[in-house]
mmCIF file of C-alpha atoms in Angstrom:
data_model
loop_
_atom_site.group_PDB
_atom_site.id
_atom_site.type_symbol
_atom_site.label_atom_id
_atom_site.label_comp_id
_atom_site.label_asym_id
_atom_site.label_seq_id
_atom_site.Cartn_x
_atom_site.Cartn_y
_atom_site.Cartn_z
ATOM 1 C CA MET O 1 0.000 0.000 0.000
ATOM 2 C CA PRO O 2 1.391 3.433 -0.855
ATOM 3 C CA LYS O 3 2.814 5.338 2.079
ATOM 4 C CA LYS O 4 0.565 8.316 1.441
ATOM 5 C CA GLU O 5 -2.571 6.191 1.807
ATOM 6 C CA LEU O 6 -1.430 4.776 5.136
ATOM 7 C CA THR O 7 -0.360 8.191 6.407
ATOM 8 C CA THR O 8 -3.817 9.549 5.589
ATOM 9 C CA ASP O 9 -5.353 6.711 7.612
ATOM 10 C CA PHE O 10 -3.154 7.644 10.574
ATOM 11 C CA GLN O 11 -4.176 11.276 10.304
ATOM 12 C CA GLU O 12 -7.839 10.252 10.358
ATOM 13 C CA LEU O 13 -7.149 8.092 13.390
ATOM 14 C CA PHE O 14 -5.451 10.914 15.285
ATOM 15 C CA SER O 15 -8.300 13.290 14.480
ATOM 16 C CA ALA O 16 -10.737 10.751 15.944
ATOM 17 C CA ILE O 17 -8.767 10.119 19.144
ATOM 18 C CA ASP O 18 -9.950 13.313 20.869
ATOM 19 C CA GLU O 19 -13.570 12.364 20.222
ATOM 20 C CA LEU O 20 -13.047 8.810 21.446
ATOM 21 C CA GLU O 21 -11.336 10.077 24.579
ATOM 22 C CA ARG O 22 -14.054 12.645 25.277
ATOM 23 C CA GLU O 23 -17.162 10.575 24.541
ATOM 24 C CA TYR O 24 -16.085 7.091 25.604
ATOM 25 C CA LYS O 25 -13.158 7.872 27.928
ATOM 26 C CA ILE O 26 -10.811 5.765 25.812
ATOM 27 C CA GLU O 27 -7.359 6.957 26.808
ATOM 28 C CA ARG O 28 -5.200 8.042 23.877
ATOM 29 C CA GLU O 29 -2.304 6.132 25.425
ATOM 30 C CA TYR O 30 -4.344 2.941 25.007
ATOM 31 C CA ILE O 31 -5.020 3.707 21.329
ATOM 32 C CA TYR O 32 -1.320 4.447 20.757
ATOM 33 C CA SER O 33 -0.373 1.143 22.372
ATOM 34 C CA VAL O 34 -2.867 -0.707 20.163
ATOM 35 C CA LEU O 35 -1.504 1.019 17.063
ATOM 36 C CA GLU O 36 2.052 0.220 18.083
ATOM 37 C CA SER O 37 1.227 -3.441 18.666
ATOM 38 C CA ALA O 38 -0.589 -3.707 15.316
ATOM 39 C CA LEU O 39 2.312 -2.122 13.444
ATOM 40 C CA LEU O 40 4.800 -4.490 15.053
ATOM 41 C CA THR O 41 2.616 -7.439 14.069
ATOM 42 C CA ALA O 42 2.488 -6.166 10.480
ATOM 43 C CA TYR O 43 6.251 -5.618 10.554
ATOM 44 C CA LYS O 44 6.762 -9.249 11.515
ATOM 45 C CA GLN O 45 4.584 -10.322 8.605
ATOM 46 C CA VAL O 46 6.584 -8.203 6.184
ATOM 47 C CA ARG O 47 9.914 -9.425 7.518
ATOM 48 C CA GLY O 48 8.779 -13.030 7.910
ATOM 49 C CA ILE O 49 9.659 -13.041 11.621
ATOM 50 C CA LYS O 50 8.013 -15.774 13.694
ATOM 51 C CA ASP O 51 9.545 -15.349 17.158
ATOM 52 C CA LYS O 52 8.273 -12.791 19.641
ATOM 53 C CA ASN O 53 11.546 -10.954 20.203
ATOM 54 C CA LEU O 54 11.358 -7.491 18.645
ATOM 55 C CA SER O 55 13.521 -5.674 21.151
ATOM 56 C CA ASN O 56 15.420 -3.906 18.357
ATOM 57 C CA VAL O 57 12.293 -2.520 16.672
ATOM 58 C CA LYS O 58 10.508 0.610 17.884
ATOM 59 C CA VAL O 59 7.445 2.516 16.739
ATOM 60 C CA SER O 60 7.492 6.317 16.821
ATOM 61 C CA ILE O 61 4.121 8.060 17.049
ATOM 62 C CA ASP O 62 3.789 11.818 16.532
ATOM 63 C CA PRO O 63 0.103 12.727 16.906
ATOM 64 C CA GLU O 64 0.704 16.435 16.248
ATOM 65 C CA LYS O 65 2.079 15.704 12.773
ATOM 66 C CA GLY O 66 -0.171 12.719 12.237
ATOM 67 C CA ASP O 67 2.996 10.743 11.621
ATOM 68 C CA VAL O 68 3.904 7.152 12.464
ATOM 69 C CA LYS O 69 7.324 5.610 11.816
ATOM 70 C CA ILE O 70 9.006 2.286 12.477
ATOM 71 C CA PHE O 71 12.712 2.005 13.235
ATOM 72 C CA GLU O 72 15.085 -0.930 13.393
ATOM 73 C CA TYR O 73 18.001 -0.437 15.792
ATOM 74 C CA LYS O 74 21.145 -2.273 14.736
ATOM 75 C CA LYS O 75 24.614 -2.491 16.214
ATOM 76 C CA VAL O 76 27.552 -1.570 13.991
ATOM 77 C CA VAL O 77 29.970 -4.526 13.678
ATOM 78 C CA GLU O 78 32.956 -5.559 11.537
ATOM 79 C CA ASN O 79 31.371 -8.844 10.441
ATOM 80 C CA VAL O 80 27.591 -9.273 10.399
ATOM 81 C CA LYS O 81 26.428 -12.546 11.917
ATOM 82 C CA ASP O 82 22.886 -11.503 12.852
ATOM 83 C CA LYS O 83 21.209 -9.498 10.082
ATOM 84 C CA ARG O 84 18.250 -8.605 12.274
ATOM 85 C CA ASN O 85 20.321 -6.930 14.966
ATOM 86 C CA GLU O 86 23.599 -5.994 13.263
ATOM 87 C CA ILE O 87 24.815 -3.805 10.417
ATOM 88 C CA SER O 88 28.265 -3.671 8.857
ATOM 89 C CA VAL O 89 30.481 -0.625 9.225
ATOM 90 C CA GLU O 90 30.348 -0.116 5.460
ATOM 91 C CA ASP O 91 26.536 -0.091 5.346
ATOM 92 C CA ALA O 92 26.298 2.081 8.446
ATOM 93 C CA ARG O 93 28.625 4.675 6.905
ATOM 94 C CA LYS O 94 26.397 4.855 3.852
ATOM 95 C CA ILE O 95 23.844 6.314 6.233
ATOM 96 C CA ASP O 96 26.289 8.500 8.151
ATOM 97 C CA LYS O 97 30.069 8.507 7.703
ATOM 98 C CA ARG O 98 30.587 9.120 11.424
ATOM 99 C CA TYR O 99 29.370 5.683 12.544
ATOM 100 C CA GLN O 100 31.940 3.514 14.340
ATOM 101 C CA VAL O 101 31.943 -0.118 15.482
ATOM 102 C CA GLY O 102 29.753 -0.459 18.567
ATOM 103 C CA ASP O 103 27.404 2.394 17.634
ATOM 104 C CA ILE O 104 23.645 1.830 17.314
ATOM 105 C CA VAL O 105 22.040 2.801 14.032
ATOM 106 C CA ALA O 106 18.335 3.709 13.737
ATOM 107 C CA ILE O 107 17.047 2.606 10.348
ATOM 108 C CA GLU O 108 13.593 3.707 9.303
ATOM 109 C CA VAL O 109 11.431 1.000 7.802
ATOM 110 C CA PRO O 110 9.355 2.613 5.030
ATOM 111 C CA ILE O 111 5.709 1.931 5.634
ATOM 112 C CA SER O 112 5.457 1.655 1.867
ATOM 113 C CA ASP O 113 7.267 -1.679 2.336
ATOM 114 C CA PHE O 114 4.110 -3.022 3.947
ATOM 115 C CA SER O 115 1.942 -5.156 1.729
ATOM 116 C CA ARG O 116 -1.703 -4.259 1.272
ATOM 117 C CA LYS O 117 -2.572 -7.262 3.427
ATOM 118 C CA ALA O 118 -0.280 -6.097 6.234
ATOM 119 C CA ALA O 119 -1.685 -2.565 6.044
ATOM 120 C CA MET O 120 -5.228 -3.917 6.295
ATOM 121 C CA THR O 121 -4.163 -5.985 9.298
ATOM 122 C CA VAL O 122 -3.018 -2.800 11.027
ATOM 123 C CA ARG O 123 -6.260 -1.011 10.291
ATOM 124 C CA GLN O 124 -8.514 -3.928 11.255
ATOM 125 C CA THR O 125 -6.594 -4.611 14.462
ATOM 126 C CA VAL O 126 -6.790 -0.986 15.609
ATOM 127 C CA ILE O 127 -10.481 -0.674 14.754
ATOM 128 C CA GLY O 128 -11.239 -4.026 16.401
ATOM 129 C CA LYS O 129 -9.403 -3.172 19.624
ATOM 130 C CA ILE O 130 -11.037 0.243 19.857
ATOM 131 C CA ARG O 131 -14.478 -1.312 19.349
ATOM 132 C CA GLU O 132 -13.698 -3.870 22.049
ATOM 133 C CA LYS O 133 -12.569 -1.147 24.433
ATOM 134 C CA LYS O 134 -15.622 0.967 23.633
ATOM 135 C CA ARG O 135 -17.881 -2.050 24.175
ATOM 136 C CA ASN O 136 -16.316 -2.778 27.569
ATOM 137 C CA ILE O 137 -16.569 0.859 28.651
ATOM 138 C CA ILE O 138 -20.261 1.003 27.695
ATOM 139 C CA PHE O 139 -20.875 -2.285 29.498
ATOM 140 C CA GLU O 140 -19.155 -1.069 32.671
ATOM 141 C CA ASP O 141 -20.837 2.357 32.568
ATOM 142 C CA TYR O 142 -24.329 0.978 32.165
ATOM 143 C CA SER O 143 -23.794 -1.920 34.545
ATOM 144 C CA ALA O 144 -23.224 0.780 37.184
ATOM 145 C CA LYS O 145 -26.576 2.348 36.199
ATOM 146 C CA ILE O 146 -28.645 -0.810 36.664
ATOM 147 C CA ASP O 147 -31.558 -0.165 39.074
ATOM 148 C CA ASN O 148 -31.646 3.507 38.110
ATOM 149 C CA ILE O 149 -33.626 5.767 35.804
ATOM 150 C CA VAL O 150 -32.405 6.867 32.375
ATOM 151 C CA THR O 151 -33.991 9.287 29.940
ATOM 152 C CA GLY O 152 -34.374 8.168 26.358
ATOM 153 C CA VAL O 153 -35.950 9.045 23.024
ATOM 154 C CA ILE O 154 -38.058 6.499 21.147
ATOM 155 C CA GLN O 155 -36.413 5.633 17.825
ATOM 156 C CA ARG O 156 -38.444 2.830 16.250
ATOM 157 C CA ILE O 157 -40.329 -0.415 16.764
ATOM 158 C CA ASP O 158 -38.412 -3.580 15.868
ATOM 159 C CA LYS O 159 -40.191 -6.952 16.145
ATOM 160 C CA LYS O 160 -42.457 -5.589 18.908
ATOM 161 C CA ASN O 161 -39.407 -4.306 20.835
ATOM 162 C CA VAL O 162 -39.100 -0.545 21.242
ATOM 163 C CA ILE O 163 -35.638 0.789 20.350
ATOM 164 C CA VAL O 164 -34.673 3.728 22.547
ATOM 165 C CA GLU O 165 -31.772 6.145 22.167
ATOM 166 C CA ILE O 166 -30.339 6.985 25.584
ATOM 167 C CA GLU O 167 -27.573 9.246 26.856
ATOM 168 C CA GLY O 168 -27.707 11.589 23.887
ATOM 169 C CA GLY O 169 -27.291 8.902 21.246
ATOM 170 C CA LYS O 170 -24.285 7.072 22.642
ATOM 171 C CA VAL O 171 -26.303 3.894 23.124
ATOM 172 C CA GLU O 172 -29.395 2.260 21.679
ATOM 173 C CA ALA O 173 -31.379 0.359 24.287
ATOM 174 C CA ILE O 174 -34.233 -2.121 24.051
ATOM 175 C CA LEU O 175 -37.605 -1.894 25.745
ATOM 176 C CA PRO O 176 -38.864 -5.499 25.359
ATOM 177 C CA MET O 177 -42.554 -6.134 24.763
ATOM 178 C CA GLU O 178 -42.974 -7.669 28.230
ATOM 179 C CA GLU O 179 -41.578 -4.491 29.832
ATOM 180 C CA GLN O 180 -43.959 -2.174 27.960
ATOM 181 C CA ILE O 181 -47.020 -0.672 29.625
ATOM 182 C CA PRO O 182 -50.161 -2.153 28.051
ATOM 183 C CA GLY O 183 -51.822 0.391 25.792
ATOM 184 C CA GLU O 184 -48.991 2.924 26.065
ATOM 185 C CA GLU O 185 -47.964 4.500 22.738
ATOM 186 C CA TYR O 186 -44.298 4.616 21.783
ATOM 187 C CA LYS O 187 -44.075 7.183 19.012
ATOM 188 C CA PRO O 188 -40.651 7.936 17.456
ATOM 189 C CA GLY O 189 -39.225 11.148 18.849
ATOM 190 C CA THR O 190 -41.038 10.867 22.187
ATOM 191 C CA MET O 191 -38.861 11.380 25.274
ATOM 192 C CA MET O 192 -39.547 9.119 28.259
ATOM 193 C CA LYS O 193 -38.146 7.939 31.576
ATOM 194 C CA PHE O 194 -37.117 4.291 31.814
ATOM 195 C CA TYR O 195 -35.901 1.932 34.505
ATOM 196 C CA LEU O 196 -32.592 0.293 33.541
ATOM 197 C CA VAL O 197 -33.004 -3.424 34.171
ATOM 198 C CA ASP O 198 -29.864 -5.064 32.799
ATOM 199 C CA VAL O 199 -26.883 -4.848 30.446
ATOM 200 C CA LYS O 200 -25.604 -7.855 28.521
ATOM 201 C CA ILE O 201 -23.108 -8.688 25.789
ATOM 202 C CA PRO O 202 -24.757 -11.575 23.928
ATOM 203 C CA PRO O 203 -22.618 -13.897 21.769
ATOM 204 C CA LYS O 204 -21.861 -12.542 18.271
ATOM 205 C CA GLU O 205 -22.997 -9.036 19.232
ATOM 206 C CA LYS O 206 -20.555 -6.152 18.707
ATOM 207 C CA GLU O 207 -22.162 -3.828 21.233
ATOM 208 C CA PRO O 208 -23.667 -4.328 24.693
ATOM 209 C CA ILE O 209 -27.452 -4.446 24.846
ATOM 210 C CA VAL O 210 -29.117 -2.257 27.450
ATOM 211 C CA TYR O 211 -32.518 -3.506 28.625
ATOM 212 C CA LEU O 212 -35.144 -1.057 29.863
ATOM 213 C CA SER O 213 -38.509 -1.295 31.599
ATOM 214 C CA ARG O 214 -41.595 0.856 31.906
ATOM 215 C CA THR O 215 -43.438 -1.648 34.109
ATOM 216 C CA HIS O 216 -40.939 -2.322 36.900
ATOM 217 C CA PRO O 217 -42.092 -1.165 40.385
ATOM 218 C CA ASN O 218 -38.715 0.459 40.954
ATOM 219 C CA LEU O 219 -39.458 2.969 38.191
ATOM 220 C CA ILE O 220 -41.958 4.509 40.608
ATOM 221 C CA LYS O 221 -39.518 4.180 43.489
ATOM 222 C CA ARG O 222 -36.758 6.063 41.659
ATOM 223 C CA LEU O 223 -39.137 8.732 40.383
ATOM 224 C CA MET O 224 -40.366 9.346 43.939
ATOM 225 C CA GLU O 225 -36.797 9.513 45.234
ATOM 226 C CA ASN O 226 -36.129 12.270 42.697
ATOM 227 C CA GLU O 227 -39.183 14.272 43.734
ATOM 228 C CA VAL O 228 -39.250 13.776 47.521
ATOM 229 C CA PRO O 229 -36.138 15.110 49.329
ATOM 230 C CA GLU O 230 -37.154 13.347 52.548
ATOM 231 C CA ILE O 231 -36.742 9.984 50.775
ATOM 232 C CA GLN O 232 -33.271 10.948 49.555
ATOM 233 C CA GLU O 233 -32.351 12.033 53.090
ATOM 234 C CA GLY O 234 -33.587 8.763 54.617
ATOM 235 C CA ILE O 235 -36.301 10.428 56.673
ATOM 236 C CA ILE O 236 -38.994 8.637 54.685
ATOM 237 C CA GLU O 237 -38.656 5.001 53.582
ATOM 238 C CA ILE O 238 -40.521 3.276 50.765
ATOM 239 C CA LYS O 239 -41.479 -0.036 52.376
ATOM 240 C CA GLY O 240 -43.157 -1.639 49.388
ATOM 241 C CA ILE O 241 -44.748 -1.107 45.976
ATOM 242 C CA ALA O 242 -47.597 -3.030 44.366
ATOM 243 C CA ARG O 243 -48.018 -2.079 40.739
ATOM 244 C CA GLU O 244 -50.289 -2.806 37.824
ATOM 245 C CA ALA O 245 -48.388 -0.767 35.279
ATOM 246 C CA GLY O 246 -50.361 1.786 33.322
ATOM 247 C CA SER O 247 -53.378 1.477 35.605
ATOM 248 C CA ARG O 248 -52.731 1.832 39.335
ATOM 249 C CA SER O 249 -50.093 1.379 42.003
ATOM 250 C CA LYS O 250 -49.942 1.448 45.789
ATOM 251 C CA VAL O 251 -46.808 2.659 47.565
ATOM 252 C CA ALA O 252 -46.263 1.990 51.284
ATOM 253 C CA VAL O 253 -44.238 4.690 53.051
ATOM 254 C CA TYR O 254 -42.925 5.153 56.590
ATOM 255 C CA SER O 255 -41.410 8.128 58.375
ATOM 256 C CA ASN O 256 -38.460 7.849 60.734
ATOM 257 C CA SER O 257 -39.414 11.220 62.195
ATOM 258 C CA LEU O 258 -42.539 11.972 64.216
ATOM 259 C CA LYS O 259 -42.409 15.470 62.764
ATOM 260 C CA VAL O 260 -42.769 14.309 59.151
ATOM 261 C CA ASP O 261 -45.994 12.873 57.754
ATOM 262 C CA PRO O 262 -44.838 10.329 55.129
ATOM 263 C CA VAL O 263 -48.041 10.425 53.080
ATOM 264 C CA GLY O 264 -48.271 14.206 53.057
ATOM 265 C CA ALA O 265 -44.586 14.614 52.222
ATOM 266 C CA CYS O 266 -44.866 12.243 49.249
ATOM 267 C CA ILE O 267 -47.995 13.915 47.916
ATOM 268 C CA GLY O 268 -46.607 17.398 48.422
ATOM 269 C CA GLU O 269 -48.330 20.753 48.760
ATOM 270 C CA LYS O 270 -51.407 20.768 46.491
ATOM 271 C CA GLY O 271 -50.254 17.372 45.208
ATOM 272 C CA ILE O 272 -47.298 18.828 43.326
ATOM 273 C CA ARG O 273 -44.796 16.091 44.208
ATOM 274 C CA ILE O 274 -46.953 13.132 43.263
ATOM 275 C CA GLN O 275 -48.083 14.965 40.118
ATOM 276 C CA ASN O 276 -44.447 15.340 39.093
ATOM 277 C CA VAL O 277 -44.110 11.573 39.396
ATOM 278 C CA LEU O 278 -47.364 10.819 37.563
ATOM 279 C CA LYS O 279 -46.464 12.956 34.549
ATOM 280 C CA TYR O 280 -43.875 10.312 33.609
ATOM 281 C CA LEU O 281 -46.368 7.448 33.951
ATOM 282 C CA GLY O 282 -49.132 8.385 31.549
ATOM 283 C CA SER O 283 -52.607 7.653 32.930
ATOM 284 C CA GLU O 284 -51.405 5.553 35.867
ATOM 285 C CA LYS O 285 -52.678 6.439 39.354
ATOM 286 C CA ILE O 286 -50.737 6.077 42.617
ATOM 287 C CA ASP O 287 -52.113 5.551 46.122
ATOM 288 C CA ILE O 288 -49.691 6.582 48.869
ATOM 289 C CA VAL O 289 -50.261 4.255 51.830
ATOM 290 C CA ARG O 290 -48.952 4.671 55.373
ATOM 291 C CA TRP O 291 -46.934 1.591 56.352
ATOM 292 C CA SER O 292 -47.343 0.102 59.842
ATOM 293 C CA SER O 293 -45.671 -2.732 61.708
ATOM 294 C CA ASP O 294 -49.187 -3.567 62.946
ATOM 295 C CA ILE O 295 -50.375 -5.783 60.070
ATOM 296 C CA GLY O 296 -54.034 -5.094 60.800
ATOM 297 C CA GLU O 297 -53.433 -1.360 60.584
ATOM 298 C CA PHE O 298 -51.325 -1.805 57.464
ATOM 299 C CA ILE O 299 -54.039 -3.831 55.689
ATOM 300 C CA LYS O 300 -56.590 -1.192 56.679
ATOM 301 C CA ASN O 301 -54.389 1.530 55.172
ATOM 302 C CA ALA O 302 -53.680 -0.552 52.070
ATOM 303 C CA LEU O 303 -57.408 -0.845 51.297
ATOM 304 C CA SER O 304 -57.742 2.933 51.190
ATOM 305 C CA PRO O 305 -59.779 4.806 50.050
ATOM 306 C CA ALA O 306 -62.321 2.324 51.454
ATOM 307 C CA GLU O 307 -63.263 2.533 55.154
ATOM 308 C CA VAL O 308 -62.615 -0.656 57.143
ATOM 309 C CA VAL O 309 -64.920 -1.504 60.051
ATOM 310 C CA HIS O 310 -63.230 -4.646 61.415
ATOM 311 C CA ILE O 311 -60.371 -7.043 60.651
ATOM 312 C CA ASP O 312 -59.784 -10.631 61.819
ATOM 313 C CA LEU O 313 -56.321 -12.106 61.165
ATOM 314 C CA ASN O 314 -55.397 -15.742 60.594
ATOM 315 C CA LEU O 315 -51.687 -15.621 61.418
ATOM 316 C CA VAL O 316 -51.048 -19.215 60.336
ATOM 317 C CA GLU O 317 -52.444 -18.788 56.826
ATOM 318 C CA LYS O 318 -51.598 -15.056 56.617
ATOM 319 C CA LYS O 319 -55.193 -14.354 55.725
ATOM 320 C CA ALA O 320 -57.250 -11.310 56.716
ATOM 321 C CA PHE O 321 -61.048 -11.229 56.958
ATOM 322 C CA VAL O 322 -62.119 -7.632 56.425
ATOM 323 C CA LEU O 323 -65.512 -6.036 57.041
ATOM 324 C CA VAL O 324 -66.464 -2.807 55.312
ATOM 325 C CA PRO O 325 -69.764 -0.901 55.127
ATOM 326 C CA ASN O 326 -72.020 -2.324 52.419
ATOM 327 C CA ASP O 327 -71.980 0.953 50.547
ATOM 328 C CA GLN O 328 -68.150 0.749 50.368
ATOM 329 C CA LEU O 329 -67.821 -2.893 49.365
ATOM 330 C CA SER O 330 -67.347 -2.141 45.686
ATOM 331 C CA LEU O 331 -64.838 0.604 46.558
ATOM 332 C CA ALA O 332 -62.822 -1.753 48.769
ATOM 333 C CA ILE O 333 -62.744 -4.461 46.131
ATOM 334 C CA GLY O 334 -62.191 -2.022 43.288
ATOM 335 C CA LYS O 335 -62.914 -2.307 39.583
ATOM 336 C CA GLY O 336 -62.153 -5.851 38.519
ATOM 337 C CA GLY O 337 -60.925 -6.527 42.069
ATOM 338 C CA GLN O 338 -57.932 -4.235 41.567
ATOM 339 C CA ASN O 339 -57.978 -2.424 44.923
ATOM 340 C CA ALA O 340 -58.134 -5.669 46.907
ATOM 341 C CA ARG O 341 -55.564 -7.312 44.644
ATOM 342 C CA LEU O 342 -53.044 -4.487 45.038
ATOM 343 C CA ALA O 343 -53.604 -4.335 48.800
ATOM 344 C CA ALA O 344 -52.945 -8.074 49.060
ATOM 345 C CA LYS O 345 -49.792 -7.770 46.962
ATOM 346 C CA LEU O 346 -48.539 -4.788 48.987
ATOM 347 C CA THR O 347 -49.095 -6.428 52.391
ATOM 348 C CA GLY O 348 -48.287 -10.012 51.419
ATOM 349 C CA TRP O 349 -51.568 -11.210 52.946
ATOM 350 C CA LYS O 350 -54.656 -12.846 51.457
ATOM 351 C CA ILE O 351 -57.588 -10.507 51.960
ATOM 352 C CA ASP O 352 -61.239 -11.597 52.110
ATOM 353 C CA ILE O 353 -63.514 -8.560 51.999
ATOM 354 C CA ARG O 354 -67.141 -8.670 53.055
ATOM 355 C CA GLY O 355 -69.855 -6.048 53.556
ATOM 356 C CA LYS O 356 -71.582 -5.297 56.823
#
C-alpha cells in the first residue's frame, strides 16, 4: 500500500482520538499502544519473523504531525552474523560517515514496504481493539446504572421491541414487549423515563445491549426519590410497591421522624410532588399508603380509600377477613378486584372482603 494512503489513515485516526477520549473515555495512550502493537505485528509479517523478540524494533508516534514511523536499531559490527540486529560498518557509513563499530544505528522501515494485506491488518486490528474497548466501557458504565432511571428518546419499533436512544445517542437500548405498559404509545421522537433493568453482551454481538422497563415497580420508586427530598435524606422510607403498570399502584411509606408525615410529604403541597411523578407514567394512578408494623393497621391503610370496620387475622395462613360498610364494598374491592388485589400484593396477605 502506498505510504501516502497509510499516512492519511493515521491522520484520520489521530483526528478521531480526541472524540473517542471525550465521549467514551478511551485513553489516547491505550489507542497508541494498540496502534504500536498492530504495526509491530504487520512488521513481523513483512519481515517473515516468527519469534516474539522485537527488542530492536521501535514505533514512533507523533500525533501532532499525524505521523507514524518504524525504526530498526542495529549495532555496527565488523562482520555481520545476525542481520536482524547488526549492520556492517560499510553499510552504516552509507547512512552516516561518522558511525563507528559499537554504535547503534536507527534505520527507518518505510511503511510503503508493507503489503496491502499487512496494512489492512493494522487497520482492522486498531479498529477491532477500539471497538472492544468501547464495548467494555459502555458495558461497565451501564452496569453501574442498573436499578436507576435513564432518559431516552423512542427511535423505532423492531419486532415488537421498542428501540430507545439513551444518553444523547451514545447507546441504543431495548424496551422489550414484556416491559412495555399495556396500551402505552411509543411514538418515534417521544422522550420518556425508563428503569434500567440489565446490560448484557450476547454472543456474536458487537455492542452491549441495554434492557429497559416501563413496568418495573422500581421505576416509581426512583421517580419518587427524585421528587421527595425526605426519601433521599432517609427520613422517609418506601417499604413496598404493588403495581399494575399503566393502571394503578400502591406505595407503602414510613417516616423515621414523628415530625414528618410520610403520606403528606410524598404527595406534596397541592399534590405537586406526586403529580411530578405521575407525569412520567401516563394515565397511571398512585395511592400513597402509610406503612405500619401492625399488620391489621397496614391492611386497613392498604385498602384505602375504602373505610374498614373490622379485621380478623389468621396468622397461620396469613389471611385477613375484612368487614367494610355495604356501601363501600365495591370501593374496597375495586374495579375488577384491583384495589383488593393491590392491597394483598402490597401487604403479602390474602384478603377476604365482606360487607356489613
